[in-house]
Coordinates of C-alpha atoms and ligand atoms in Angstrom, one line a residue:
M2 CA -59.8 109.6 78.3
K3 CA -59.3 107.9 81.6
K4 CA -62.5 106.3 83.0
I5 CA -62.7 106.2 86.8
I6 CA -65.3 104.7 89.1
Y7 CA -65.7 106.2 92.6
W8 CA -67.6 103.6 94.7
F9 CA -69.2 105.4 97.7
R10 CA -69.4 103.3 100.8
N11 CA -69.5 104.8 104.3
D12 CA -68.1 108.1 103.1
L13 CA -71.3 109.6 101.7
R14 CA -70.1 113.2 101.4
L15 CA -68.2 115.8 99.3
H16 CA -66.2 117.4 102.1
D17 CA -63.0 115.7 103.4
Q18 CA -62.8 113.5 100.3
I19 CA -59.1 112.9 99.4
I20 CA -59.6 111.1 96.1
L21 CA -62.4 113.2 94.8
K22 CA -60.3 116.3 95.6
R23 CA -57.4 114.8 93.7
I24 CA -59.5 114.1 90.7
E25 CA -61.3 117.5 90.9
N26 CA -59.1 119.3 88.4
Q27 CA -58.0 116.4 86.2
K28 CA -58.6 116.8 82.5
E29 CA -59.1 113.8 80.3
V30 CA -61.1 112.0 83.0
V31 CA -64.7 110.7 83.0
L32 CA -65.9 110.0 86.5
L33 CA -68.7 107.6 87.4
P34 CA -69.7 107.8 91.1
I35 CA -71.7 104.9 92.2
F36 CA -73.6 103.7 95.3
C37 CA -75.0 100.2 95.7
F38 CA -77.7 99.3 98.3
D39 CA -76.5 95.8 98.9
E40 CA -79.4 93.3 99.0
R41 CA -77.7 91.4 101.9
W42 CA -78.1 94.5 104.2
F43 CA -81.8 93.9 104.1
A44 CA -81.8 90.1 104.7
K45 CA -83.6 88.7 107.7
H46 CA -81.5 87.9 110.7
T47 CA -81.9 84.4 112.2
L48 CA -83.6 86.1 115.2
G49 CA -86.4 87.2 112.9
F50 CA -85.9 90.9 112.2
P51 CA -84.3 92.6 109.2
K52 CA -80.5 93.2 109.4
T53 CA -81.3 96.8 108.5
G54 CA -84.6 98.1 109.9
S55 CA -86.9 100.8 108.4
I56 CA -85.7 103.8 110.3
R57 CA -82.0 103.2 109.5
A58 CA -82.8 102.4 105.9
K59 CA -84.8 105.6 105.6
F60 CA -81.9 107.6 106.9
L61 CA -79.6 105.9 104.4
I62 CA -82.0 106.6 101.5
E63 CA -82.1 110.3 102.4
T64 CA -78.3 110.3 102.7
V65 CA -77.9 108.9 99.2
N66 CA -80.5 111.2 97.7
N67 CA -78.7 114.2 99.2
L68 CA -75.4 113.0 97.9
K69 CA -76.8 112.6 94.4
T70 CA -78.2 116.2 94.5
N71 CA -74.9 117.6 95.7
L72 CA -72.9 115.7 93.1
Q73 CA -75.3 117.1 90.4
K74 CA -74.6 120.6 91.7
I75 CA -70.9 120.2 90.9
G76 CA -71.2 118.8 87.4
S77 CA -71.4 115.1 88.3
D78 CA -74.1 112.6 89.3
L79 CA -74.6 109.4 91.2
L80 CA -75.5 106.0 89.8
V81 CA -77.6 104.4 92.5
T82 CA -78.1 100.6 92.2
F83 CA -79.3 97.6 94.2
G84 CA -78.0 94.0 94.3
K85 CA -74.9 92.2 95.3
T86 CA -72.3 95.0 95.3
E87 CA -69.5 93.0 93.7
E88 CA -71.7 91.8 90.9
V89 CA -73.2 95.2 90.2
L90 CA -69.8 96.9 90.2
F91 CA -68.4 94.3 88.0
E92 CA -71.2 94.7 85.4
V93 CA -71.0 98.5 85.6
A94 CA -67.2 98.5 85.3
K95 CA -67.5 96.3 82.2
R96 CA -70.1 98.4 80.5
F97 CA -68.3 101.6 81.3
N98 CA -65.0 100.1 80.3
A99 CA -63.5 101.5 83.4
N100 CA -59.7 101.9 84.0
E101 CA -59.8 101.9 87.7
I102 CA -61.9 102.0 90.8
Y103 CA -61.5 104.0 94.0
A104 CA -63.2 103.4 97.3
E105 CA -63.0 103.8 101.0
K106 CA -61.5 100.9 102.9
E107 CA -63.6 99.0 105.4
D108 CA -62.3 96.7 108.1
T109 CA -64.8 94.1 108.9
S110 CA -65.7 90.7 107.4
E111 CA -68.8 91.3 105.3
E112 CA -67.3 94.4 103.8
I113 CA -63.9 92.8 103.2
F114 CA -65.7 89.9 101.6
V115 CA -67.2 92.3 99.0
E116 CA -63.8 94.0 98.4
E117 CA -62.1 90.7 97.8
A118 CA -64.9 89.3 95.6
L119 CA -64.7 92.4 93.5
K120 CA -60.9 92.3 93.1
K121 CA -61.1 88.7 92.1
R122 CA -63.6 89.4 89.3
L123 CA -62.0 92.5 87.9
S124 CA -58.8 92.8 86.0
I125 CA -58.5 96.6 86.7
P126 CA -56.9 98.1 89.8
V127 CA -59.2 98.8 92.8
H128 CA -57.6 101.4 95.2
F129 CA -58.7 101.7 98.8
H130 CA -58.1 104.6 101.1
E131 CA -59.0 105.3 104.8
S132 CA -61.4 108.0 105.5
K133 CA -63.4 107.2 108.7
T134 CA -61.1 108.0 111.6
L135 CA -59.3 111.1 112.9
L136 CA -56.0 109.3 112.5
K137 CA -55.1 107.0 109.7
T138 CA -53.5 103.6 110.6
E139 CA -50.2 104.8 109.1
Q140 CA -50.2 107.8 111.4
L141 CA -50.4 105.7 114.6
P142 CA -47.3 105.6 116.7
F143 CA -47.5 101.8 116.8
S144 CA -48.5 99.0 114.5
I145 CA -52.1 97.7 114.5
S146 CA -50.9 94.5 116.1
N147 CA -49.5 96.6 119.0
L148 CA -52.6 98.7 119.5
P149 CA -53.0 98.9 123.3
D150 CA -55.9 96.9 124.6
I151 CA -56.8 99.6 127.1
F152 CA -58.3 102.8 125.7
T153 CA -56.4 105.2 128.1
H154 CA -53.1 103.8 126.9
F155 CA -54.2 104.4 123.3
R156 CA -55.5 107.9 124.0
K157 CA -52.3 109.0 125.8
K158 CA -50.2 107.8 122.8
V159 CA -52.3 109.5 120.1
E160 CA -53.3 112.8 121.8
P161 CA -49.8 114.3 121.1
I162 CA -50.2 113.8 117.3
L163 CA -53.8 115.0 117.0
D164 CA -52.6 118.4 115.8
T165 CA -51.9 116.7 112.5
V166 CA -55.6 116.1 111.9
Q167 CA -56.9 118.2 109.1
P168 CA -59.9 117.6 106.8
I169 CA -59.6 118.0 103.0
E170 CA -61.4 121.0 101.5
E171 CA -64.8 120.5 99.9
V172 CA -64.8 119.3 96.3
E173 CA -66.2 122.1 94.0
K174 CA -66.2 120.7 90.6
L175 CA -65.9 117.1 89.2
P176 CA -65.1 115.7 85.8
P177 CA -68.1 114.9 83.6
F178 CA -70.4 112.0 84.3
P179 CA -71.1 109.4 81.5
D180 CA -74.5 110.2 80.1
E181 CA -75.4 106.6 79.4
F182 CA -75.5 105.9 83.2
R183 CA -77.8 108.8 84.1
N184 CA -80.8 107.4 86.1
E185 CA -83.3 109.3 88.2
H186 CA -84.7 106.3 90.0
S187 CA -84.9 106.8 93.8
F188 CA -85.2 103.7 96.0
S189 CA -87.9 103.4 98.6
L190 CA -88.3 101.3 101.7
Q191 CA -90.7 99.0 99.8
D192 CA -87.9 98.2 97.3
F193 CA -86.1 96.7 100.3
G194 CA -89.1 94.8 101.6
L195 CA -89.4 97.2 104.6
N196 CA -92.4 98.9 106.2
E197 CA -92.8 102.7 106.3
A198 CA -90.9 104.5 109.1
V199 CA -93.2 106.8 111.0
F200 CA -91.7 109.7 112.9
D201 CA -92.4 109.8 116.7
S202 CA -92.6 113.3 118.0
R203 CA -91.0 112.2 121.3
A204 CA -87.7 111.7 119.5
V205 CA -84.6 113.6 120.8
M206 CA -84.7 115.3 117.4
H207 CA -85.8 114.9 113.8
F208 CA -82.8 113.1 112.2
T209 CA -82.7 113.6 108.4
G210 CA -80.0 111.8 106.4
G211 CA -77.5 113.6 104.2
E212 CA -74.4 115.7 104.2
C213 CA -76.3 119.0 104.3
E214 CA -78.2 118.0 107.4
G215 CA -75.0 116.6 109.1
L216 CA -73.2 119.9 108.5
K217 CA -76.2 121.8 109.8
R218 CA -76.2 119.8 113.0
L219 CA -72.5 120.4 113.4
N220 CA -73.0 124.1 113.1
K221 CA -76.0 124.2 115.4
F222 CA -74.5 122.2 118.3
I223 CA -71.1 123.9 118.2
W224 CA -71.7 127.5 116.9
Q225 CA -75.3 128.4 117.1
D226 CA -76.4 126.8 120.4
K227 CA -72.9 126.6 121.9
S228 CA -74.0 123.4 123.6
I229 CA -70.5 122.1 123.3
L230 CA -69.6 124.3 126.2
H231 CA -71.6 122.2 128.6
Y232 CA -71.2 118.8 127.0
K233 CA -69.3 117.2 129.8
E234 CA -72.1 118.0 132.3
T235 CA -75.0 117.1 130.1
R236 CA -73.8 114.1 128.2
N237 CA -75.4 111.6 130.5
Q238 CA -78.9 113.0 130.1
L239 CA -81.7 111.3 128.3
I240 CA -84.1 113.8 126.9
G241 CA -83.7 116.5 124.2
E242 CA -81.6 117.6 121.3
N243 CA -78.6 119.2 123.0
Y244 CA -77.5 117.0 125.9
S245 CA -75.1 115.4 123.5
S246 CA -74.0 116.3 119.9
K247 CA -76.2 113.7 118.0
F248 CA -73.5 113.7 115.3
S249 CA -73.3 109.9 115.4
P250 CA -75.9 109.0 112.6
W251 CA -74.0 111.2 110.1
L252 CA -70.6 110.1 111.3
A253 CA -71.7 106.4 110.9
N254 CA -72.4 106.6 107.2
G255 CA -69.8 109.2 106.6
S256 CA -72.0 112.0 105.5
L257 CA -70.1 113.9 108.2
S258 CA -66.4 113.5 108.5
A259 CA -64.9 113.0 112.0
R260 CA -61.9 115.1 110.9
R261 CA -64.3 118.0 110.0
V262 CA -65.9 117.7 113.4
F263 CA -62.5 117.8 115.0
S264 CA -61.4 120.9 113.1
E265 CA -64.6 122.7 113.9
I266 CA -64.1 122.0 117.6
K267 CA -60.5 123.3 117.4
K268 CA -61.7 126.4 115.6
F269 CA -64.3 127.0 118.3
E270 CA -61.7 126.5 121.0
K271 CA -59.5 129.1 119.4
E272 CA -62.2 131.6 118.6
V273 CA -64.7 131.2 121.5
E274 CA -63.6 129.1 124.4
A275 CA -61.8 125.9 125.3
N276 CA -62.9 124.1 128.4
E277 CA -63.3 120.5 129.7
S278 CA -66.4 120.0 127.7
T279 CA -64.8 120.9 124.3
Y280 CA -62.0 118.6 125.2
W281 CA -64.4 115.8 126.1
L282 CA -66.1 115.8 122.7
V283 CA -62.7 115.0 121.1
F284 CA -62.1 112.4 123.9
E285 CA -65.3 110.7 122.7
L286 CA -64.3 110.9 119.1
L287 CA -61.2 109.1 120.1
W288 CA -63.3 106.2 121.4
R289 CA -64.8 106.0 118.0
D290 CA -61.3 105.8 116.4
Y291 CA -60.3 103.3 119.0
F292 CA -63.1 100.8 118.3
R293 CA -62.3 101.0 114.6
F294 CA -58.7 100.1 115.2
V295 CA -59.8 97.3 117.6
A296 CA -61.9 95.9 114.8
K297 CA -58.9 96.1 112.5
K298 CA -56.6 94.4 115.0
Y299 CA -58.9 91.6 116.0
G300 CA -60.9 90.9 112.9
N301 CA -63.8 88.4 113.4
K302 CA -63.1 88.0 117.1
I303 CA -65.3 91.1 117.8
F304 CA -68.3 89.0 116.6
L305 CA -67.5 85.9 118.8
K306 CA -69.2 85.2 122.1
G307 CA -65.9 85.2 124.0
G308 CA -64.9 88.4 122.2
I309 CA -61.3 89.6 122.0
K310 CA -60.7 88.1 125.4
N311 CA -61.6 84.6 124.3
K312 CA -63.6 84.2 127.5
S313 CA -65.9 81.3 128.0
L314 CA -69.4 82.5 128.9
S315 CA -72.7 80.7 129.2
Y316 CA -76.1 82.2 128.7
N317 CA -79.7 81.0 129.0
N318 CA -80.8 82.5 125.7
D319 CA -84.5 82.3 126.3
F320 CA -86.0 83.7 123.1
E321 CA -89.2 84.9 124.8
V322 CA -87.3 86.8 127.3
F323 CA -85.2 88.3 124.5
E324 CA -88.4 89.4 122.7
K325 CA -89.6 91.1 125.8
W326 CA -86.3 93.0 126.1
R327 CA -86.3 93.9 122.4
T328 CA -89.9 95.2 122.4
G329 CA -89.6 97.1 125.7
K330 CA -91.7 94.8 127.8
T331 CA -89.3 93.4 130.4
G332 CA -91.2 95.0 133.3
N333 CA -88.3 97.2 134.3
D334 CA -89.4 100.7 133.5
F335 CA -86.0 102.2 132.8
V336 CA -85.0 99.4 130.4
D337 CA -88.4 99.4 128.7
A338 CA -88.4 103.2 128.2
N339 CA -85.0 103.0 126.5
M340 CA -85.9 100.0 124.4
T341 CA -89.2 101.8 123.3
E342 CA -87.2 104.9 122.3
L343 CA -84.9 102.8 120.2
M344 CA -87.7 100.9 118.5
K345 CA -89.7 104.1 117.7
T346 CA -86.9 106.4 116.8
G347 CA -83.7 104.5 115.9
F348 CA -81.8 106.4 118.7
M349 CA -80.9 105.9 122.3
S350 CA -78.6 107.9 124.6
N351 CA -75.2 106.4 125.6
R352 CA -76.4 106.1 129.2
G353 CA -79.4 104.1 128.0
R354 CA -77.4 101.9 125.7
Q355 CA -75.0 100.9 128.6
N356 CA -77.9 100.1 130.8
V357 CA -80.0 98.0 128.4
A358 CA -77.0 96.2 127.2
S359 CA -75.8 95.3 130.7
Y360 CA -79.4 94.3 131.6
L361 CA -79.6 91.9 128.7
C362 CA -76.4 90.0 129.2
K363 CA -75.9 90.3 133.0
D364 CA -79.4 90.2 134.4
L365 CA -81.4 88.3 131.7
K366 CA -78.4 86.1 130.9
I367 CA -78.9 86.4 127.1
D368 CA -76.0 86.3 124.6
W369 CA -74.8 89.9 124.1
R370 CA -74.6 89.2 120.4
W371 CA -78.4 89.0 120.2
G372 CA -78.6 92.5 121.6
A373 CA -75.8 93.8 119.3
S374 CA -77.8 92.4 116.3
W375 CA -80.9 94.2 117.4
F376 CA -79.0 97.4 117.8
E377 CA -77.5 96.8 114.3
S378 CA -81.0 96.6 112.9
Q379 CA -82.4 99.6 114.7
L380 CA -79.7 102.2 115.4
I381 CA -79.6 105.0 112.8
D382 CA -76.0 105.5 113.9
Y383 CA -75.1 101.9 113.6
D384 CA -71.4 101.5 113.1
V385 CA -70.0 98.0 113.0
A386 CA -66.9 98.8 115.1
S387 CA -68.5 101.1 117.6
N388 CA -71.5 98.8 118.1
W389 CA -69.7 95.5 118.5
G390 CA -66.9 97.1 120.4
N391 CA -69.2 98.7 122.9
W392 CA -71.2 95.6 123.3
M393 CA -68.1 93.5 123.9
Y394 CA -67.0 96.1 126.5
I395 CA -70.3 95.8 128.4
A396 CA -70.4 92.0 128.1
G397 CA -66.9 91.9 129.7
V398 CA -65.3 90.3 126.6
G399 CA -63.8 93.5 125.2
N400 CA -61.5 96.4 126.1
D401 CA -62.8 97.0 129.6
P402 CA -59.8 96.6 132.0
R403 CA -62.3 96.2 134.9
E404 CA -63.5 92.7 135.3
A405 CA -67.3 92.1 135.7
R406 CA -68.6 95.7 135.3
Y407 CA -72.3 95.7 136.1
F408 CA -74.9 98.4 135.8
N409 CA -77.6 98.3 138.4
V410 CA -80.4 99.6 136.3
N411 CA -82.6 100.7 139.2
K412 CA -79.8 102.7 140.8
Q413 CA -79.0 104.2 137.4
A414 CA -82.6 105.1 136.8
A415 CA -82.7 106.9 140.2
M416 CA -79.6 108.8 139.3
Y417 CA -80.2 109.7 135.7
D418 CA -84.0 109.9 135.6
Q419 CA -84.6 111.2 139.1
D420 CA -88.0 112.7 138.4
T421 CA -89.1 109.8 136.2
S422 CA -89.7 112.2 133.3
Y423 CA -87.8 110.0 130.8
R424 CA -89.8 106.9 131.8
K425 CA -93.0 108.8 131.7
L426 CA -92.2 110.1 128.2
W427 CA -91.8 106.6 126.8
L428 CA -94.1 104.4 128.8
D429 CA -97.8 105.1 128.3
S430 CA -98.5 103.1 131.5
L431 CA -96.6 105.7 133.5
A432 CA -97.7 108.8 131.6
K433 CA -101.3 108.8 132.8
P434 CA -102.2 108.6 136.5
Ligands
LIG503 C1 -74.1 99.0 123.7 C2 -73.6 100.2 122.9 C3 -73.7 100.2 121.5 C4 -73.3 101.3 120.8 N1 -73.5 101.3 119.4 C5 -73.0 102.4 118.7 C6 -73.1 102.4 117.3 O1 -73.5 101.5 116.6 N2 -72.7 103.5 116.6 C7 -72.1 104.6 117.3 O2 -71.8 105.6 116.7 N3 -72.0 104.6 118.6 C8 -72.4 103.5 119.4 N4 -72.3 103.6 120.7 C9 -71.6 104.7 121.4 C10 -72.5 105.9 121.8 O3 -73.6 105.4 122.6 C11 -73.0 106.7 120.7 O4 -71.9 107.1 119.8 C12 -73.6 108.0 121.2 O5 -74.6 107.8 122.1 C13 -74.1 108.8 120.0 O6 -74.7 110.0 120.4 P1 -74.0 111.4 120.1 O7 -73.6 111.5 118.7 O8 -74.9 112.4 120.7 O9 -72.7 111.2 121.0 P2 -71.8 112.3 121.8 O10 -71.9 112.0 123.2 O11 -72.1 113.7 121.4 O12 -70.3 111.9 121.3 C14 -69.7 112.5 120.1 C15 -69.3 111.4 119.2 O13 -68.3 110.6 119.8 C16 -68.5 109.2 119.4 N5 -68.7 108.4 120.6 C17 -69.3 108.8 121.8 N6 -69.3 107.8 122.6 C18 -68.8 106.7 122.0 C19 -68.5 105.3 122.4 N7 -68.8 104.9 123.6 N8 -68.0 104.5 121.4 C20 -67.7 105.0 120.2 N9 -67.9 106.2 119.8 C21 -68.4 107.1 120.7 C22 -69.6 109.1 118.5 O14 -69.2 109.2 117.1 C23 -70.4 110.4 118.8 O15 -71.2 110.9 117.8 C24 -72.8 102.4 121.5 C25 -72.7 102.4 122.9 C26 -73.1 101.3 123.6 C27 -73.0 101.3 125.1

């Protein structure tokens, strides 16, 4: 009997799972799927807030619970643990007498540290595979070190090979789960030292974690509401469920696969209609791929003040000013409305993110990394590469070919929140006359 551990990371789903699909019909295999809430994810940042805040943590707990249920439905289960991942996995592998471990590959320092620490401890093979992006690194028509530093150049080179993108079919049956590891314990926010996350009815939508909800959202945005047909015109709006896809929270923890989203868009284009908007959603997914490859190419540089451009920048870094930005009390209505939305719901539109980020580093002269860290704590769609890549871009130390891009937040508010309804929605001081 071969004993295999599948370590779930940011691929919390059963669709588009290459390894699980391969194991699906194997006889003589016992499979132990495991997920570990790493205690370091909940540590306090030096700026005083948890690295993972309540709303994101709640979304992740829901995601893991849904994965466990779905695994149980196909004859397996999920061992859910808490601690330092490499230590937990080492102990479990020893107890289980595992022959090998499979997991999704990550590309950034904290995650690589865990991979390396695990490999050092174990004497069994640990196999990693890529599962986040539309295209795998090996499919790119250039090596990672030759990844273009300008998105458009990247896009033009990869668009011709996008027709190779194909998700793997859903797993329908898995080998038996070892009974001695069955455990029905479900973690709560209190286990991670976090406060309750209260739902705010002003939120763009009610985000619930898990593959089932992710696939539901995919179906609703594309097929049911057909909002994809107008995406290019609506994507800069600020209020409501359908101005943009809202796929990002599920994409970020892998409960929705980007390849599945892509194939659904292609199917829709074939069966219903292809237009500029349907194209534009793929265009945005390519940004997501791009930032992942940038993180891979540049390693820790994406976390440095000077970014991948190695620029020398100086900031004032006034902590009180930062706190006002963080809590939506800068005095600028547009910035404050967006920051309030983020704090209360864990989400903010792309237009909002660009504005508050620019305001922090260009107007308030505060280190962009403080802002990126707050986003990391709050965003339910936090993705290390997309977050730090976008922040670098806005701060002028990333992949923006234009030097010194600046968002005039007042002009932007007048353009994108002409009737002030967005600001009125989020700021009590404006809501009542
Ligand atoms: C400062 C800043 C920080 C950001 N941090 C994150 C983050 O942590 N996680 C994250 O997923 N996105 C991040 N973004 C990108 C973007 O704002 C969100 O992906 C988008 O708003 C999510 O909403 P949606 O799913 O409705 O997007 P849609 O507009 O419907 O786009 C579809 C998908 O394309 C991808 N996408 C769209 N725009 C971008 C972009 N600029 N960069 C990378 N991928 C993109 C996302 O996966 C998104 O779900 C950030 C942007 C800025 C300016």
